[in-house]
Amino acid sequence: MAADEQSQLWQLSLSLPKIPETRIFIRLSKLARAVLISLTTATPNQVGAAKPMGSFVYALPNRQDGREPLSTVLFPHEPTLDLTTRLARLIARRAQLPTYVTNSMSFAEDGMGDAVDDEMSVFGGVAEAVLEQLDLPLMR
C-alpha cells in the first residue's frame, strides 16, 4: 500500500459557545504509524496577525501501563502546555499510536481568560471532534 493510501487528513473548525466569533481550527493527520494534530484560534479581526508558536508535545502508548501514556515536551509555551499535553496523551492512549500535538490556541484576547472551566470545555470540544474523526470512542 502506498504511503498516501495509508494517511488521512481532516481540517476542522469549531466555534466556542461563550465567544462564537472565535474559531478553533484543527488540522488532523492520521498517518500509518502516527497521529499529528495542529490547533490554533482566530477571530475575524485577527486575520493575518502573527501568533506565538505555542507548545509542541509528543506522546506514545505505554506498553507497561496502557492507561498512562508517555509524553515529552518538544517545545514549551506555558499558556498552552497543559492542554497540549492532555490532548496528546488522550489521543495516544485511544489510538494506540504515537501522537504529535502543536497548539497555538489563545483565548486571552477574547475575554475568555485562563479559567479551568473554560479550558476544560475547549479540551472537551477538541477531543470529541478529533476522536470522532478517528472513529474512536470518547469515553473508555
PDB file of C-alpha atoms in Angstrom, residues 34 44 48 69 72 77-78 102-103 108 113 125-126 129:
ATOM      1  CA  ALA A  34       1.366   8.299  13.973  1.00  0.00           C
ATOM      2  CA  PRO A  44     -12.292  37.988  12.158  1.00  0.00           C
ATOM      3  CA  GLY A  48      -3.071  37.670   9.221  1.00  0.00           C
ATOM      4  CA  PRO A  69       0.817   7.154  28.019  1.00  0.00           C
ATOM      5  CA  THR A  72       7.597  14.632  26.325  1.00  0.00           C
ATOM      6  CA  HIS A  77       4.866  27.604  25.759  1.00  0.00           C
ATOM      7  CA  GLU A  78       3.436  27.758  29.259  1.00  0.00           C
ATOM      8  CA  THR A 102       1.030  21.537  18.293  1.00  0.00           C
ATOM      9  CA  ASN A 103      -1.152  24.123  19.994  1.00  0.00           C
ATOM     10  CA  ALA A 108      -6.916  35.811  26.413  1.00  0.00           C
ATOM     11  CA  GLY A 113      -9.132  34.087  30.057  1.00  0.00           C
ATOM     12  CA  GLY A 125     -14.798  20.013  22.305  1.00  0.00           C
ATOM     13  CA  VAL A 126     -11.453  19.460  20.599  1.00  0.00           C
ATOM     14  CA  ALA A 129     -14.034  16.319  17.353  1.00  0.00           C
TER      15      ALA A 129
END
